[in-house]
GROMACS .gro file of C-alpha atoms in nm:
model
  359
    1MET     CA    1   7.271   5.778  14.447
    2SER     CA    2   7.084   5.562  14.700
    3VAL     CA    3   6.883   5.705  14.988
    4TYR     CA    4   7.141   5.557  15.226
    5MET     CA    5   7.431   5.732  15.052
    6LYS     CA    6   7.240   6.065  15.044
    7LEU     CA    7   7.183   6.033  15.417
    8LEU     CA    8   7.556   5.976  15.480
    9VAL     CA    9   7.645   6.280  15.268
   10ALA     CA   10   7.393   6.494  15.456
   11ILE     CA   11   7.525   6.380  15.794
   12SER     CA   12   7.886   6.441  15.684
   13LEU     CA   13   7.801   6.787  15.555
   14THR     CA   14   7.618   6.874  15.878
   15ILE     CA   15   7.916   6.769  16.090
   16THR     CA   16   8.156   6.967  15.870
   17LEU     CA   17   7.946   7.284  15.882
   18SER     CA   18   7.912   7.257  16.259
   19HIS     CA   19   8.289   7.309  16.286
   20VAL     CA   20   8.307   7.600  16.043
   21ILE     CA   21   8.418   7.919  16.220
   22VAL     CA   22   8.232   8.228  16.103
   23VAL     CA   23   8.410   8.559  16.159
   24HIS     CA   24   8.188   8.859  16.225
   25SER     CA   25   8.209   9.146  15.975
   26MET     CA   26   8.147   9.492  16.116
   27THR     CA   27   7.818   9.668  16.044
   28ASP     CA   28   7.816  10.033  15.939
   29LYS     CA   29   7.709  10.130  16.291
   30GLU     CA   30   7.995   9.932  16.447
   31LYS     CA   31   8.246  10.084  16.205
   32ALA     CA   32   8.121  10.431  16.298
   33THR     CA   33   8.157  10.353  16.670
   34ILE     CA   34   8.514  10.228  16.622
   35LEU     CA   35   8.618  10.529  16.416
   36THR     CA   36   8.446  10.786  16.637
   37HIS     CA   37   8.599  10.656  16.959
   38HIS     CA   38   8.948  10.618  16.813
   39ASN     CA   39   8.946  10.971  16.673
   40PHE     CA   40   8.802  11.116  16.995
   41LEU     CA   41   9.084  10.962  17.199
   42ARG     CA   42   9.347  11.075  16.950
   43VAL     CA   43   9.232  11.435  16.994
   44LEU     CA   44   9.295  11.404  17.370
   45GLU     CA   45   9.670  11.374  17.312
   46GLY     CA   46   9.701  11.742  17.219
   47ALA     CA   47   9.913  11.662  16.914
   48ALA     CA   48  10.009  11.893  16.629
   49ASP     CA   49  10.042  11.618  16.367
   50MET     CA   50   9.765  11.368  16.455
   51GLU     CA   51   9.597  11.225  16.144
   52ILE     CA   52   9.228  11.139  16.130
   53ILE     CA   53   9.165  10.762  16.108
   54THR     CA   54   8.938  10.618  15.837
   55TRP     CA   55   8.809  10.265  15.768
   56ASP     CA   56   8.992  10.026  15.536
   57GLU     CA   57   8.830   9.700  15.417
   58ALA     CA   58   9.165   9.538  15.326
   59LEU     CA   59   9.274   9.569  15.691
   60ALA     CA   60   8.938   9.428  15.806
   61GLU     CA   61   8.980   9.128  15.573
   62GLU     CA   62   9.329   9.063  15.710
   63ALA     CA   63   9.184   9.071  16.064
   64LYS     CA   64   8.926   8.809  15.958
   65LYS     CA   65   9.199   8.577  15.828
   66TRP     CA   66   9.401   8.617  16.147
   67LEU     CA   67   9.100   8.523  16.362
   68THR     CA   68   8.981   8.225  16.157
   69ASP     CA   69   9.149   7.954  16.368
   70CYS     CA   70   9.096   8.129  16.705
   71ASP     CA   71   9.471   8.116  16.768
   72LEU     CA   72   9.559   8.428  16.966
   73SER     CA   73   9.916   8.316  17.030
   74LYS     CA   74  10.024   8.450  16.691
   75THR     CA   75  10.241   8.760  16.719
   76LYS     CA   76  10.242   8.874  16.356
   77MET     CA   77   9.982   8.999  16.111
   78GLY     CA   78  10.010   8.974  15.734
   79GLN     CA   79  10.101   9.263  15.508
   80VAL     CA   80   9.858   9.498  15.335
   81GLU     CA   81   9.971   9.692  15.027
   82GLY     CA   82  10.328   9.581  15.100
   83GLU     CA   83  10.332   9.732  15.450
   84HIS     CA   84  10.351   9.556  15.785
   85VAL     CA   85  10.030   9.587  15.986
   86GLY     CA   86  10.003   9.690  16.351
   87PHE     CA   87   9.720   9.535  16.553
   88ASN     CA   88   9.542   9.529  16.889
   89VAL     CA   89   9.346   9.238  17.039
   90PHE     CA   90   9.069   9.240  17.300
   91THR     CA   91   8.913   8.927  17.455
   92SER     CA   92   8.590   8.897  17.652
   93SER     CA   93   8.443   8.589  17.818
   94GLY     CA   94   8.092   8.514  17.698
   95GLY     CA   95   7.926   8.608  17.374
   96ASN     CA   96   7.955   8.985  17.331
   97ILE     CA   97   8.197   9.278  17.337
   98ASP     CA   98   8.126   9.639  17.426
   99LEU     CA   99   8.322   9.814  17.151
  100ILE     CA  100   8.379  10.135  17.345
  101ARG     CA  101   8.503   9.950  17.653
  102ALA     CA  102   8.737   9.740  17.438
  103ILE     CA  103   8.889  10.043  17.265
  104GLN     CA  104   8.907  10.234  17.592
  105SER     CA  105   9.097   9.946  17.757
  106TRP     CA  106   9.373   9.985  17.496
  107TYR     CA  107   9.391  10.361  17.542
  108ASP     CA  108   9.389  10.347  17.924
  109ASN     CA  109   9.734  10.188  17.910
  110LYS     CA  110   9.858  10.541  17.845
  111TYR     CA  111   9.902  10.567  18.222
  112PHE     CA  112  10.182  10.309  18.206
  113TYR     CA  113  10.371  10.528  17.958
  114GLU     CA  114  10.581  10.842  18.003
  115TYR     CA  115  10.577  11.063  17.692
  116SER     CA  116  10.887  11.269  17.775
  117THR     CA  117  11.113  10.966  17.833
  118GLU     CA  118  10.932  10.717  17.604
  119PHE     CA  119  10.941  10.481  17.904
  120CYS     CA  120  10.688  10.203  17.966
  121VAL     CA  121  10.636  10.028  18.300
  122PRO     CA  122  10.847   9.711  18.259
  123GLU     CA  123  10.565   9.477  18.361
  124THR     CA  124  10.337   9.598  18.082
  125PRO     CA  125  10.534   9.645  17.757
  126ARG     CA  126  10.265   9.480  17.546
  127GLU     CA  127   9.991   9.701  17.689
  128CYS     CA  128  10.195  10.015  17.615
  129LYS     CA  129  10.211   9.905  17.253
  130GLN     CA  130   9.830   9.888  17.245
  131TYR     CA  131   9.809  10.251  17.352
  132LEU     CA  132  10.094  10.367  17.129
  133GLN     CA  133   9.942  10.207  16.822
  134MET     CA  134   9.618  10.395  16.887
  135VAL     CA  135   9.791  10.733  16.917
  136ASN     CA  136  10.060  10.703  16.650
  137SER     CA  137  10.009  11.028  16.463
  138GLN     CA  138  10.081  10.880  16.119
  139THR     CA  139   9.834  10.592  16.153
  140ARG     CA  140   9.555  10.676  15.910
  141LEU     CA  141   9.373  10.348  15.839
  142ILE     CA  142   9.195  10.092  16.055
  143GLY     CA  143   9.001   9.771  15.990
  144CYS     CA  144   8.854   9.536  16.251
  145ALA     CA  145   8.682   9.198  16.283
  146SER     CA  146   8.550   8.985  16.570
  147GLN     CA  147   8.525   8.614  16.637
  148SER     CA  148   8.339   8.393  16.884
  149CYS     CA  149   8.545   8.092  16.995
  150ASP     CA  150   8.443   7.795  17.211
  151GLY     CA  151   8.796   7.694  17.311
  152SER     CA  152   8.777   7.361  17.127
  153SER     CA  153   9.006   7.462  16.841
  154ALA     CA  154   9.342   7.288  16.840
  155ASN     CA  155   9.514   7.626  16.808
  156SER     CA  156   9.294   7.810  17.056
  157SER     CA  157   9.482   7.995  17.330
  158THR     CA  158   9.173   8.025  17.550
  159SER     CA  159   8.946   7.778  17.728
  160GLY     CA  160   8.569   7.812  17.735
  161ALA     CA  161   8.351   8.041  17.528
  162SER     CA  162   8.504   8.379  17.445
  163MET     CA  163   8.472   8.670  17.204
  164HIS     CA  164   8.771   8.833  17.037
  165LEU     CA  165   8.807   9.172  16.869
  166VAL     CA  166   9.105   9.249  16.644
  167CYS     CA  167   9.177   9.591  16.494
  168ASN     CA  168   9.448   9.638  16.231
  169TYR     CA  169   9.630   9.967  16.173
  170LEU     CA  170   9.841  10.125  15.895
  171PRO     CA  171  10.108  10.238  15.929
  172MET     CA  172  10.220  10.035  16.232
  173ILE     CA  173  10.410  10.202  16.516
  174VAL     CA  174  10.784  10.266  16.497
  175ALA     CA  175  11.037  10.355  16.766
  176GLY     CA  176  11.050  10.709  16.899
  177LYS     CA  177  10.791  10.975  16.974
  178GLN     CA  178  10.450  10.874  16.840
  179TYR     CA  179  10.333  11.234  16.792
  180GLN     CA  180  10.440  11.598  16.833
  181LEU     CA  181  10.275  11.822  17.090
  182GLY     CA  182  10.140  12.157  16.970
  183PHE     CA  183   9.848  12.338  16.808
  184ALA     CA  184   9.612  12.094  16.638
  185CYS     CA  185   9.698  12.042  16.268
  186SER     CA  186   9.994  12.282  16.276
  187LYS     CA  187  10.246  12.007  16.187
  188CYS     CA  188  10.053  11.771  15.961
  189SER     CA  189  10.290  11.544  15.768
  190SER     CA  190  10.117  11.637  15.442
  191GLY     CA  191  10.265  11.987  15.481
  192ALA     CA  192   9.921  12.153  15.483
  193GLY     CA  193   9.725  12.236  15.800
  194TRP     CA  194   9.382  12.110  15.693
  195CYS     CA  195   9.179  12.003  15.995
  196LYS     CA  196   8.866  11.802  16.068
  197GLU     CA  197   8.759  11.814  16.431
  198ARG     CA  198   9.119  11.890  16.544
  199LEU     CA  199   9.274  11.607  16.339
  200CYS     CA  200   9.483  11.640  16.020
  201ASN     CA  201   9.269  11.572  15.713
  202ARG     CA  202   9.490  11.503  15.410
  203ALA     CA  203   9.181  11.450  15.193
  204CYS     CA  204   9.138  11.829  15.169
  205SER     CA  205   9.259  12.047  14.884
  206LYS     CA  206   9.065  12.367  14.960
  207PRO     CA  207   8.852  12.520  15.239
  208GLY     CA  208   8.514  12.358  15.289
  209LYS     CA  209   8.317  12.114  15.501
  210ASP     CA  210   8.557  11.914  15.721
  211CYS     CA  211   8.844  12.120  15.577
  212GLU     CA  212   8.934  12.404  15.814
  213CYS     CA  213   9.277  12.565  15.788
  214HIS     CA  214   9.460  12.550  16.123
  215ALA     CA  215   9.811  12.622  15.995
  216VAL     CA  216  10.058  12.822  16.203
  217CYS     CA  217  10.371  12.975  16.045
  218TYR     CA  218  10.670  13.070  16.265
  219ASN     CA  219  10.995  13.256  16.196
  220CYS     CA  220  10.858  13.494  15.932
  221GLY     CA  221  10.704  13.214  15.729
  222THR     CA  222  10.416  13.323  15.505
  223LEU     CA  223  10.078  13.148  15.491
  224ASP     CA  224   9.865  13.080  15.186
  225GLU     CA  225   9.519  13.014  15.331
  226LYS     CA  226   9.390  12.881  14.998
  227THR     CA  227   9.634  12.590  15.017
  228CYS     CA  228   9.677  12.610  15.399
  229HIS     CA  229  10.052  12.585  15.349
  230CYS     CA  230  10.345  12.775  15.503
  231SER     CA  231  10.635  12.901  15.292
  232CYS     CA  232  10.946  12.921  15.512
  233THR     CA  233  11.228  13.174  15.494
  234GLY     CA  234  11.602  13.156  15.555
  235GLU     CA  235  11.722  12.846  15.737
  236TRP     CA  236  11.383  12.730  15.862
  237PHE     CA  237  11.190  12.424  15.755
  238GLY     CA  238  10.888  12.206  15.841
  239PRO     CA  239  10.508  12.236  15.814
  240ASP     CA  240  10.514  12.533  16.055
  241CYS     CA  241  10.866  12.665  15.976
  242SER     CA  242  10.988  12.583  16.328
  243GLN     CA  243  11.269  12.338  16.239
  244PRO     CA  244  11.625  12.446  16.154
  245CYS     CA  245  11.714  12.318  15.807
  246ARG     CA  246  11.936  12.016  15.880
  247ASP     CA  247  11.954  11.658  15.759
  248THR     CA  248  11.945  11.363  16.000
  249THR     CA  249  12.241  11.127  16.023
  250ASP     CA  250  12.056  10.868  15.812
  251CYS     CA  251  12.078  11.103  15.512
  252LYS     CA  252  12.455  11.046  15.480
  253ARG     CA  253  12.381  10.710  15.318
  254LYS     CA  254  12.132  10.859  15.070
  255VAL     CA  255  12.158  11.037  14.736
  256ALA     CA  256  11.944  11.313  14.588
  257GLU     CA  257  11.768  11.068  14.355
  258ASP     CA  258  11.616  10.901  14.662
  259CYS     CA  259  11.415  11.217  14.733
  260GLU     CA  260  11.182  11.182  14.437
  261GLY     CA  261  10.835  11.079  14.553
  262SER     CA  262  10.953  11.007  14.910
  263VAL     CA  263  10.773  11.201  15.184
  264TYR     CA  264  11.015  11.054  15.439
  265MET     CA  265  11.324  11.180  15.253
  266GLN     CA  266  11.183  11.527  15.198
  267SER     CA  267  11.096  11.554  15.568
  268PHE     CA  268  11.417  11.417  15.723
  269CYS     CA  269  11.670  11.512  15.454
  270PRO     CA  270  11.559  11.866  15.358
  271VAL     CA  271  11.912  11.982  15.266
  272LEU     CA  272  11.984  11.681  15.044
  273CYS     CA  273  11.643  11.720  14.879
  274GLY     CA  274  11.688  12.093  14.823
  275GLN     CA  275  11.393  12.190  15.042
  276CYS     CA  276  11.566  12.477  15.225
  277LYS     CA  277  11.891  12.665  15.287
  278PRO     CA  278  12.118  12.469  15.526
  279ALA     CA  279  12.136  12.609  15.879
  280SER     CA  280  12.498  12.703  15.958
  281GLY     CA  281  12.689  12.564  16.256
  282ASN     CA  282  12.485  12.560  16.577
  283SER     CA  283  12.259  12.835  16.449
  284THR     CA  284  11.890  12.804  16.526
  285GLY     CA  285  11.781  13.079  16.290
  286THR     CA  286  11.870  13.402  16.117
  287GLY     CA  287  11.691  13.668  16.322
  288ALA     CA  288  11.350  13.546  16.213
  289GLU     CA  289  11.264  13.480  16.579
  290ASN     CA  290  11.158  13.848  16.592
  291CYS     CA  291  10.851  13.767  16.381
  292ALA     CA  292  10.521  13.691  16.547
  293PRO     CA  293  10.362  13.355  16.452
  294VAL     CA  294  10.104  13.381  16.176
  295PHE     CA  295   9.783  13.188  16.243
  296ALA     CA  296   9.523  13.098  15.983
  297GLY     CA  297   9.258  13.372  15.983
  298GLN     CA  298   9.503  13.625  16.126
  299LEU     CA  299   9.715  13.724  15.828
  300GLY     CA  300   9.912  14.046  15.837
  301ALA     CA  301  10.093  13.992  16.167
  302LYS     CA  302  10.395  14.224  16.184
  303PRO     CA  303  10.746  14.150  16.311
  304GLN     CA  304  10.793  14.220  16.681
  305ILE     CA  305  11.093  14.457  16.681
  306PRO     CA  306  11.246  14.571  17.014
  307PRO     CA  307  11.201  14.944  17.105
  308ASP     CA  308  11.567  15.027  17.025
  309GLY     CA  309  11.511  14.916  16.667
  310GLY     CA  310  11.780  14.648  16.682
  311PRO     CA  311  11.760  14.273  16.718
  312ALA     CA  312  11.645  14.139  17.051
  313LYS     CA  313  11.940  14.093  17.286
  314GLU     CA  314  11.891  13.830  17.549
  315ASP     CA  315  12.139  13.653  17.766
  316GLY     CA  316  12.167  13.292  17.646
  317LYS     CA  317  12.074  13.153  17.986
  318ASP     CA  318  11.776  13.387  18.019
  319LYS     CA  319  11.650  13.288  17.675
  320ASP     CA  320  11.689  12.915  17.750
  321LYS     CA  321  11.506  12.964  18.081
  322LYS     CA  322  11.223  13.153  17.907
  323ASP     CA  323  11.190  12.879  17.643
  324GLU     CA  324  11.190  12.610  17.912
  325ASP     CA  325  10.921  12.789  18.114
  326SER     CA  326  10.710  12.835  17.800
  327GLU     CA  327  10.732  12.465  17.715
  328THR     CA  328  10.647  12.370  18.075
  329ASP     CA  329  10.341  12.597  18.077
  330ALA     CA  330  10.225  12.456  17.743
  331ALA     CA  331  10.266  12.098  17.866
  332SER     CA  332  10.076  12.172  18.189
  333ASN     CA  333   9.792  12.336  17.996
  334CYS     CA  334   9.779  12.038  17.759
  335GLN     CA  335   9.761  11.790  18.050
  336TYR     CA  336   9.480  11.992  18.210
  337GLN     CA  337   9.281  11.988  17.887
  338GLN     CA  338   9.333  11.612  17.859
  339LEU     CA  339   9.196  11.557  18.211
  340VAL     CA  340   8.887  11.768  18.138
  341LEU     CA  341   8.817  11.588  17.811
  342TYR     CA  342   8.878  11.250  17.973
  343ALA     CA  343   8.625  11.330  18.247
  344MET     CA  344   8.373  11.425  17.979
  345LEU     CA  345   8.444  11.092  17.806
  346VAL     CA  346   8.377  10.890  18.121
  347ILE     CA  347   8.051  11.073  18.191
  348THR     CA  348   7.936  11.033  17.831
  349HIS     CA  349   8.020  10.665  17.821
  350TYR     CA  350   7.842  10.564  18.141
  351TYR     CA  351   7.529  10.766  18.076
  352MET     CA  352   7.480  10.718  17.703
  353ASP     CA  353   7.144  10.571  17.606
  354SER     CA  354   7.282  10.295  17.382
  355VAL     CA  355   7.619  10.131  17.327
  356SER     CA  356   7.721   9.936  17.017
  357THR     CA  357   7.783   9.581  17.132
  358LEU     CA  358   7.910   9.285  16.930
  359GLN     CA  359   7.688   8.980  16.966
   0.00000   0.00000   0.00000
């Protein structure tokens, strides 16, 4: 090859490489920052079934692919392990992103959302989804990537230099309540109440580091602290024995064979799957409400029997009023705790010595 041809090849290669977009892979420190802040904010929700989030490289790789052409107008992410991926996007002008501020901006959209009604302010439906994806109790995996774009890409949705952060989540959000309020780890979907820093840790099989038993058993359910699992009695069901044993309407289209290996079926179709004795009529129990809840570390709680030795007799309206007041007090206490923790978060963030920043 002549010197002239070599020079042309070199020039061509240089021009080609100058247009190659390099997506930033997260360092171990950045991964730790993303995980720590996500899990901290998830604790603030006061949920009983909130799973701890861990890092997943397959999700991070999918985020890299999505960012390659700097086209933020895309509304779908690819699939990972056959499941659809949920994702959040943050954009900053200039050449860096404060990871904590980015994650916090998604979570702060919680104030556009009403938990009790599942209502989002009409002007901000997309932002509500950012918050909901972060606090979906069953989301267990996350993977993120970042990309610097100059706005010159044909598919770019921004003008001028900008930095983009994308985080992928599995599972993605679904319609309905994103989590259940209650004692931390008392309603983990795994069926066992193993806890790590107030989040369900399904990686546990016995007590130990990062594996504390926080199970609570209602309605005369018994607790095995070695497995951190409640065994329910009568017509009660669920991780904490607080649900009457009934199938959902979707179960009418299912058969018993569908139960095998399906966590969803066993949770929502307990009668069909033979998990418990069907609750009769409008019954909410079989007298087991006279039993005190059993908390991990407090085994041996005895049934609370009225002084006359018979079952508690309450007027239906009085009982409903008492239950309503109890739920209201619990919700108020939960909101107060959230405000205190949120204030601590703000103080910590603005006075911390160093913040992980993407360059």
